Protein backbone atom coordinates (compact mmCIF):
# COMPACT_ATOMS: atom_id res chain seq x y z
CA UNK A 1 0.00 0.00 0.00
CA UNK A 2 1.67 3.21 -1.15
CA UNK A 3 0.49 6.53 0.13
CA UNK A 4 1.51 9.85 -1.42
CA UNK A 5 1.49 12.75 1.03
CA UNK A 6 1.60 16.02 -0.90
CA UNK A 7 3.80 18.85 0.33
CA UNK A 8 2.77 22.35 -0.77
CA UNK A 9 4.87 25.39 0.09
CA UNK A 10 3.57 26.09 3.59
CA UNK A 11 2.39 22.57 4.42
CA UNK A 12 3.66 21.62 7.89
CA UNK A 13 2.05 18.30 8.78
CA UNK A 14 3.39 16.13 6.00
CA UNK A 15 6.15 14.43 7.99
CA UNK A 16 3.84 13.56 10.86
CA UNK A 17 1.21 12.32 8.41
CA UNK A 18 3.79 10.13 6.66
CA UNK A 19 4.85 8.76 10.06
CA UNK A 20 1.25 7.87 10.93
CA UNK A 21 0.88 6.14 7.56
CA UNK A 22 4.03 4.10 8.11
CA UNK A 23 3.05 3.22 11.67
CA UNK A 24 -0.08 1.66 10.17
CA UNK A 25 2.07 -0.52 7.93
CA UNK A 26 1.86 1.33 4.61
CA UNK A 27 4.63 2.98 2.62
CA UNK A 28 4.53 6.77 2.62
CA UNK A 29 6.16 9.08 0.12
CA UNK A 30 6.16 12.85 0.41
CA UNK A 31 5.43 14.29 -3.02
CA UNK A 32 6.35 17.88 -3.92
CA UNK A 33 3.49 20.02 -5.26
CA UNK A 34 5.34 20.72 -8.50
CA UNK A 35 5.73 17.03 -9.37
CA UNK A 36 3.63 15.90 -12.29
CA UNK A 37 3.03 12.40 -10.98
CA UNK A 38 1.97 10.68 -7.77
CA UNK A 39 4.44 7.88 -8.45
CA UNK A 40 1.88 5.12 -8.66
CA UNK A 41 0.50 5.76 -5.19
CA UNK A 42 -2.63 3.89 -4.16
CA UNK A 43 -3.77 6.62 -1.78
CA UNK A 44 -3.28 10.38 -1.73
CA UNK A 45 -3.25 12.54 1.40
CA UNK A 46 -3.25 16.34 1.43
CA UNK A 47 -1.84 17.24 4.86
CA UNK A 48 -2.38 20.11 7.24
CA UNK A 49 -0.54 23.42 7.27
CA UNK A 50 -0.75 26.79 5.57
CA UNK A 51 -0.21 26.12 1.87
CA UNK A 52 0.67 29.41 0.15
CA UNK A 53 0.22 31.12 3.50
CA UNK A 54 -3.57 30.75 3.12
CA UNK A 55 -3.24 33.75 0.79
CA UNK A 56 -6.46 34.83 -0.95
CA UNK A 57 -8.33 31.94 0.77
CA UNK A 58 -7.03 28.80 2.46
CA UNK A 59 -6.36 26.26 -0.27
CA UNK A 60 -7.36 28.63 -3.09
CA UNK A 61 -3.94 28.74 -4.72
CA UNK A 62 -2.77 25.23 -3.77
CA UNK A 63 -5.68 23.73 -5.70
CA UNK A 64 -3.96 24.89 -8.89
CA UNK A 65 -0.55 23.40 -8.04
CA UNK A 66 0.82 21.15 -10.82
CA UNK A 67 0.39 17.96 -8.73
CA UNK A 68 -3.33 18.63 -8.42
CA UNK A 69 -4.03 17.40 -11.98
CA UNK A 70 -2.84 13.99 -10.87
CA UNK A 71 -4.69 14.26 -7.56
CA UNK A 72 -7.96 15.14 -9.29
CA UNK A 73 -7.53 12.32 -11.82
CA UNK A 74 -6.82 9.87 -8.97
CA UNK A 75 -9.89 11.05 -7.05
CA UNK A 76 -12.18 11.00 -10.09
CA UNK A 77 -11.02 7.46 -10.87
CA UNK A 78 -12.15 6.43 -7.40
CA UNK A 79 -8.76 6.49 -5.69
CA UNK A 80 -8.81 6.99 -1.91
CA UNK A 81 -8.06 10.65 -1.26
CA UNK A 82 -7.82 12.23 2.20
CA UNK A 83 -7.59 15.92 3.09
CA UNK A 84 -6.63 16.84 6.65
CA UNK A 85 -7.36 20.40 7.80
CA UNK A 86 -5.66 22.56 5.13
CA UNK A 87 -5.92 19.49 2.89
CA UNK A 88 -9.70 19.50 3.42
CA UNK A 89 -9.73 23.17 2.43
CA UNK A 90 -7.78 22.36 -0.75
CA UNK A 91 -10.18 19.54 -1.67
CA UNK A 92 -13.19 21.86 -1.25
CA UNK A 93 -11.54 24.60 -3.32
CA UNK A 94 -10.73 21.99 -5.98
CA UNK A 95 -14.37 20.94 -6.12
CA UNK A 96 -13.54 17.37 -5.04
CA UNK A 97 -15.65 17.85 -1.92
CA UNK A 98 -18.86 19.86 -1.51
CA UNK A 99 -19.04 23.05 0.52
CA UNK A 100 -16.32 25.29 1.87
CA UNK A 101 -14.50 26.17 5.10
CA UNK A 102 -14.84 29.66 6.52
CA UNK A 103 -13.52 31.64 9.48
CA UNK A 104 -14.44 30.13 12.85
CA UNK A 105 -17.57 31.66 14.31
CA UNK A 106 -15.69 32.90 17.42
CA UNK A 107 -12.97 34.39 15.19
CA UNK A 108 -10.28 32.69 17.28
CA UNK A 109 -7.73 30.17 16.11
CA UNK A 110 -8.62 27.01 18.02
CA UNK A 111 -5.93 24.57 19.05
CA UNK A 112 -7.24 21.89 21.37
CA UNK A 113 -8.63 18.34 21.53
CA UNK A 114 -12.26 17.92 20.53
CA UNK A 115 -14.64 15.00 20.58
CA UNK A 116 -15.97 13.85 17.24
CA UNK A 117 -18.44 11.13 16.33
CA UNK A 118 -17.70 8.76 13.46
CA UNK A 119 -20.90 9.16 11.44
CA UNK A 120 -19.93 6.88 8.54
CA UNK A 121 -17.67 3.86 8.46
CA UNK A 122 -18.31 3.45 4.74
CA UNK A 123 -15.13 5.19 3.57
CA UNK A 124 -11.57 3.93 3.10
CA UNK A 125 -10.51 6.08 6.06
CA UNK A 126 -13.15 5.14 8.60
CA UNK A 127 -13.93 1.49 7.90
CA UNK A 128 -11.89 0.47 10.94
CA UNK A 129 -14.01 2.47 13.38
CA UNK A 130 -17.39 1.55 14.83
CA UNK A 131 -20.26 3.65 13.57
CA UNK A 132 -21.17 6.16 16.24
CA UNK A 133 -17.82 5.86 18.00
CA UNK A 134 -16.80 9.02 19.83
CA UNK A 135 -13.11 9.78 19.37
CA UNK A 136 -10.88 12.58 20.58
CA UNK A 137 -8.67 14.38 18.08
CA UNK A 138 -7.02 17.80 18.15
CA UNK A 139 -8.11 20.67 15.97
CA UNK A 140 -5.82 23.53 15.06
CA UNK A 141 -7.52 25.98 12.76
CA UNK A 142 -8.81 29.50 12.29
CA UNK A 143 -10.97 28.68 9.26
CA UNK A 144 -12.71 25.41 10.01
CA UNK A 145 -16.38 26.35 9.90
CA UNK A 146 -18.01 24.07 7.32
CA UNK A 147 -20.62 25.78 5.15
CA UNK A 148 -22.64 24.91 2.07
CA UNK A 149 -25.78 26.28 0.46
CA UNK A 150 -29.06 24.74 1.54
CA UNK A 151 -29.38 22.39 -1.44
CA UNK A 152 -25.81 21.13 -1.14
CA UNK A 153 -26.11 20.64 2.60
CA UNK A 154 -29.36 18.71 2.18
CA UNK A 155 -27.68 16.47 -0.39
CA UNK A 156 -24.71 15.87 1.91
CA UNK A 157 -27.00 14.91 4.77
CA UNK A 158 -29.30 12.76 2.65
CA UNK A 159 -26.41 11.09 0.89
CA UNK A 160 -24.83 9.98 4.13
CA UNK A 161 -21.75 12.01 3.23
CA UNK A 162 -21.15 13.33 6.74
CA UNK A 163 -18.17 11.31 7.95
CA UNK A 164 -17.41 13.05 11.26
CA UNK A 165 -19.48 15.39 13.39
CA UNK A 166 -18.32 17.38 16.41
CA UNK A 167 -19.80 15.68 19.47
CA UNK A 168 -21.18 17.69 22.35
CA UNK A 169 -19.63 21.02 21.45
CA UNK A 170 -19.40 22.61 18.00
CA UNK A 171 -16.16 24.58 18.31
CA UNK A 172 -16.34 26.60 15.10
CA UNK A 173 -19.99 26.90 14.07
CA UNK A 174 -19.86 24.30 11.29
CA UNK A 175 -23.27 23.66 9.77
CA UNK A 176 -24.69 20.32 10.93
CA UNK A 177 -21.65 20.20 13.26
CA UNK A 178 -19.75 18.74 10.33
CA UNK A 179 -16.13 17.92 11.13
CA UNK A 180 -15.60 15.79 8.03
CA UNK A 181 -17.39 14.96 4.77
CA UNK A 182 -17.02 12.70 1.78
CA UNK A 183 -17.90 13.03 -1.87
CA UNK A 184 -20.89 11.07 -3.21
CA UNK A 185 -18.50 8.31 -4.35
CA UNK A 186 -17.18 8.05 -0.78
CA UNK A 187 -13.55 7.75 -1.88
CA UNK A 188 -12.66 11.37 -1.10
CA UNK A 189 -12.78 12.41 2.56
CA UNK A 190 -11.89 15.68 4.23
CA UNK A 191 -11.76 16.40 7.95
CA UNK A 192 -10.67 19.39 10.01
CA UNK A 193 -9.31 17.45 13.05
CA UNK A 194 -5.79 16.01 12.88
CA UNK A 195 -5.75 12.22 13.12
CA UNK A 196 -1.98 12.14 12.53
CA UNK A 197 -1.48 14.09 15.78
CA UNK A 198 -3.14 11.37 17.82
CA UNK A 199 -1.86 8.22 16.18
CA UNK A 200 0.83 7.33 18.69
CA UNK A 201 0.86 6.91 22.46
CA UNK A 202 3.83 9.27 22.48
CA UNK A 203 1.68 12.23 21.41
CA UNK A 204 -1.21 12.00 23.80
CA UNK A 205 -3.76 9.73 22.14
CA UNK A 206 -4.28 7.08 19.52
CA UNK A 207 -7.87 7.70 18.40
CA UNK A 208 -6.61 8.99 15.05
CA UNK A 209 -4.64 5.86 14.20
CA UNK A 210 -7.85 4.26 12.94
CA UNK A 211 -7.90 6.60 9.93
CA UNK A 212 -4.63 5.10 8.72
CA UNK A 213 -5.30 1.52 9.83
CA UNK A 214 -8.62 1.61 7.96
CA UNK A 215 -6.65 2.05 4.75
CA UNK A 216 -4.87 -1.23 5.28
CA UNK A 217 -8.20 -3.05 5.12
CA UNK A 218 -9.05 -1.90 1.64
CA UNK A 219 -9.95 -4.78 -0.68
CA UNK A 220 -7.11 -5.73 -2.96
CA UNK A 221 -4.33 -4.79 -0.59
CA UNK A 222 -2.48 -7.46 1.34
CA UNK A 223 -2.63 -6.65 5.03
CA UNK A 224 0.90 -7.33 6.13
CA UNK A 225 3.14 -6.16 8.87
CA UNK A 226 2.65 -5.76 12.57
CA UNK A 227 -0.26 -3.69 13.88
CA UNK B 1 -18.21 39.82 -0.23
CA UNK B 2 -19.47 36.94 1.92
CA UNK B 3 -22.73 35.64 0.46
CA UNK B 4 -25.93 36.78 2.09
CA UNK B 5 -27.23 34.13 4.42
CA UNK B 6 -23.78 33.07 5.53
CA UNK B 7 -22.71 34.09 8.99
CA UNK B 8 -20.02 36.80 8.86
CA UNK B 9 -18.43 36.86 12.33
CA UNK B 10 -15.83 39.35 11.21
CA UNK B 11 -18.62 41.72 10.11
CA UNK B 12 -20.32 41.22 13.46
CA UNK B 13 -17.11 42.03 15.33
CA UNK B 14 -16.73 45.23 13.30
CA UNK B 15 -20.38 46.12 13.94
CA UNK B 16 -19.87 45.72 17.67
CA UNK B 17 -16.75 47.87 17.51
CA UNK B 18 -18.61 50.65 15.65
CA UNK B 19 -21.37 50.58 18.23
CA UNK B 20 -18.81 50.65 21.02
CA UNK B 21 -17.46 53.81 19.39
CA UNK B 22 -21.02 55.15 19.67
CA UNK B 23 -21.76 55.45 15.95
CA UNK B 24 -25.54 55.53 15.68
CA UNK B 25 -27.84 53.65 13.38
CA UNK B 26 -25.42 50.87 12.41
CA UNK B 27 -27.63 47.98 11.34
CA UNK B 28 -25.34 45.48 9.66
CA UNK B 29 -21.71 45.15 8.63
CA UNK B 30 -20.19 42.67 6.22
CA UNK B 31 -16.50 42.55 5.48
CA UNK B 32 -15.18 41.49 2.10
CA UNK B 33 -12.12 41.99 -0.03
CA UNK B 34 -11.02 44.45 -2.63
CA UNK B 35 -8.63 43.09 -5.25
CA UNK B 36 -7.08 45.49 -7.74
CA UNK B 37 -6.02 43.88 -11.01
CA UNK B 38 -4.20 45.98 -13.59
CA UNK B 39 -4.91 44.33 -16.91
CA UNK B 40 -4.06 45.22 -20.50
CA UNK B 41 -6.88 44.57 -22.93
CA UNK B 42 -8.28 45.63 -26.30
CA UNK B 43 -11.10 47.59 -24.74
CA UNK B 44 -13.10 48.04 -21.57
CA UNK B 45 -15.42 45.17 -22.42
CA UNK B 46 -12.55 42.77 -22.94
CA UNK B 47 -10.94 43.90 -19.70
CA UNK B 48 -14.16 43.39 -17.79
CA UNK B 49 -14.62 39.93 -19.33
CA UNK B 50 -11.07 38.94 -18.42
CA UNK B 51 -11.40 40.04 -14.81
CA UNK B 52 -14.83 38.44 -14.49
CA UNK B 53 -13.28 35.17 -15.64
CA UNK B 54 -10.49 35.64 -13.06
CA UNK B 55 -13.11 36.09 -10.35
CA UNK B 56 -14.99 32.99 -11.43
CA UNK B 57 -11.84 30.86 -11.61
CA UNK B 58 -9.72 32.01 -8.71
CA UNK B 59 -10.45 35.31 -7.03
CA UNK B 60 -13.84 34.41 -5.56
CA UNK B 61 -15.12 31.15 -4.11
CA UNK B 62 -18.67 30.82 -5.48
CA UNK B 63 -19.74 28.80 -2.44
CA UNK B 64 -18.95 31.59 0.00
CA UNK B 65 -18.51 34.82 -1.96
CA UNK B 66 -20.28 37.13 -4.37
CA UNK B 67 -18.22 39.49 -6.47
CA UNK B 68 -18.62 42.71 -8.35
CA UNK B 69 -16.26 44.06 -11.00
CA UNK B 70 -15.70 47.77 -11.36
CA UNK B 71 -13.48 49.20 -14.04
CA UNK B 72 -11.23 52.22 -14.26
CA UNK B 73 -9.72 52.89 -17.66
CA UNK B 74 -6.21 54.27 -17.77
CA UNK B 75 -4.50 55.18 -21.02
PDB file of N, CA, C and O in Angstrom, chain A residues 49-50 85 109-112 138-142 192-194 197:
ATOM      1  N   UNK A  49      -1.542  22.370   7.387  1.00  0.00           N
ATOM      2  CA  UNK A  49      -0.542  23.417   7.274  1.00  0.00           C
ATOM      3  C   UNK A  49      -1.155  24.692   6.744  1.00  0.00           C
ATOM      4  O   UNK A  49      -2.338  24.950   6.954  1.00  0.00           O
ATOM      5  N   UNK A  50      -0.317  25.489   6.082  1.00  0.00           N
ATOM      6  CA  UNK A  50      -0.748  26.786   5.566  1.00  0.00           C
ATOM      7  C   UNK A  50      -0.208  26.936   4.146  1.00  0.00           C
ATOM      8  O   UNK A  50       0.621  27.807   3.869  1.00  0.00           O
ATOM      9  N   UNK A  85      -7.422  18.987   7.457  1.00  0.00           N
ATOM     10  CA  UNK A  85      -7.357  20.400   7.803  1.00  0.00           C
ATOM     11  C   UNK A  85      -7.120  21.249   6.543  1.00  0.00           C
ATOM     12  O   UNK A  85      -8.008  21.371   5.715  1.00  0.00           O
ATOM     13  N   UNK A 109      -8.405  31.381  16.534  1.00  0.00           N
ATOM     14  CA  UNK A 109      -7.728  30.168  16.111  1.00  0.00           C
ATOM     15  C   UNK A 109      -7.852  29.176  17.263  1.00  0.00           C
ATOM     16  O   UNK A 109      -7.509  29.496  18.397  1.00  0.00           O
ATOM     17  N   UNK A 110      -8.385  28.004  16.988  1.00  0.00           N
ATOM     18  CA  UNK A 110      -8.618  27.008  18.022  1.00  0.00           C
ATOM     19  C   UNK A 110      -7.590  25.897  17.928  1.00  0.00           C
ATOM     20  O   UNK A 110      -7.391  25.321  16.858  1.00  0.00           O
ATOM     21  N   UNK A 111      -6.934  25.616  19.038  1.00  0.00           N
ATOM     22  CA  UNK A 111      -5.926  24.568  19.051  1.00  0.00           C
ATOM     23  C   UNK A 111      -6.131  23.747  20.313  1.00  0.00           C
ATOM     24  O   UNK A 111      -5.615  24.098  21.371  1.00  0.00           O
ATOM     25  N   UNK A 112      -6.946  22.692  20.202  1.00  0.00           N
ATOM     26  CA  UNK A 112      -7.238  21.885  21.374  1.00  0.00           C
ATOM     27  C   UNK A 112      -7.909  20.587  20.955  1.00  0.00           C
ATOM     28  O   UNK A 112      -8.389  20.477  19.830  1.00  0.00           O
ATOM     29  N   UNK A 138      -7.230  16.355  18.023  1.00  0.00           N
ATOM     30  CA  UNK A 138      -7.016  17.799  18.147  1.00  0.00           C
ATOM     31  C   UNK A 138      -7.403  18.541  16.874  1.00  0.00           C
ATOM     32  O   UNK A 138      -7.242  18.036  15.760  1.00  0.00           O
ATOM     33  N   UNK A 139      -7.946  19.747  17.087  1.00  0.00           N
ATOM     34  CA  UNK A 139      -8.114  20.670  15.971  1.00  0.00           C
ATOM     35  C   UNK A 139      -7.088  21.786  16.138  1.00  0.00           C
ATOM     36  O   UNK A 139      -6.624  22.061  17.241  1.00  0.00           O
ATOM     37  N   UNK A 140      -6.747  22.399  15.026  1.00  0.00           N
ATOM     38  CA  UNK A 140      -5.825  23.535  15.063  1.00  0.00           C
ATOM     39  C   UNK A 140      -6.132  24.352  13.822  1.00  0.00           C
ATOM     40  O   UNK A 140      -5.517  24.166  12.781  1.00  0.00           O
ATOM     41  N   UNK A 141      -7.127  25.235  13.948  1.00  0.00           N
ATOM     42  CA  UNK A 141      -7.524  25.983  12.761  1.00  0.00           C
ATOM     43  C   UNK A 141      -8.230  27.274  13.101  1.00  0.00           C
ATOM     44  O   UNK A 141      -8.877  27.394  14.132  1.00  0.00           O
ATOM     45  N   UNK A 142      -8.091  28.233  12.177  1.00  0.00           N
ATOM     46  CA  UNK A 142      -8.815  29.497  12.291  1.00  0.00           C
ATOM     47  C   UNK A 142      -9.980  29.545  11.317  1.00  0.00           C
ATOM     48  O   UNK A 142     -10.918  30.331  11.502  1.00  0.00           O
ATOM     49  N   UNK A 192     -11.453  18.311   9.395  1.00  0.00           N
ATOM     50  CA  UNK A 192     -10.666  19.385  10.010  1.00  0.00           C
ATOM     51  C   UNK A 192      -9.775  18.881  11.148  1.00  0.00           C
ATOM     52  O   UNK A 192      -8.649  19.357  11.278  1.00  0.00           O
ATOM     53  N   UNK A 193     -10.201  17.935  11.998  1.00  0.00           N
ATOM     54  CA  UNK A 193      -9.308  17.454  13.049  1.00  0.00           C
ATOM     55  C   UNK A 193      -8.092  16.711  12.471  1.00  0.00           C
ATOM     56  O   UNK A 193      -8.093  16.295  11.318  1.00  0.00           O
ATOM     57  N   UNK A 194      -7.069  16.585  13.292  1.00  0.00           N
ATOM     58  CA  UNK A 194      -5.788  16.015  12.876  1.00  0.00           C
ATOM     59  C   UNK A 194      -5.598  14.602  13.405  1.00  0.00           C
ATOM     60  O   UNK A 194      -5.056  14.414  14.499  1.00  0.00           O
ATOM     61  N   UNK A 197      -2.023  13.558  14.528  1.00  0.00           N
ATOM     62  CA  UNK A 197      -1.481  14.088  15.779  1.00  0.00           C
ATOM     63  C   UNK A 197      -1.911  13.258  16.982  1.00  0.00           C
ATOM     64  O   UNK A 197      -1.527  13.562  18.101  1.00  0.00           O
TER      65      UNK A 197
END
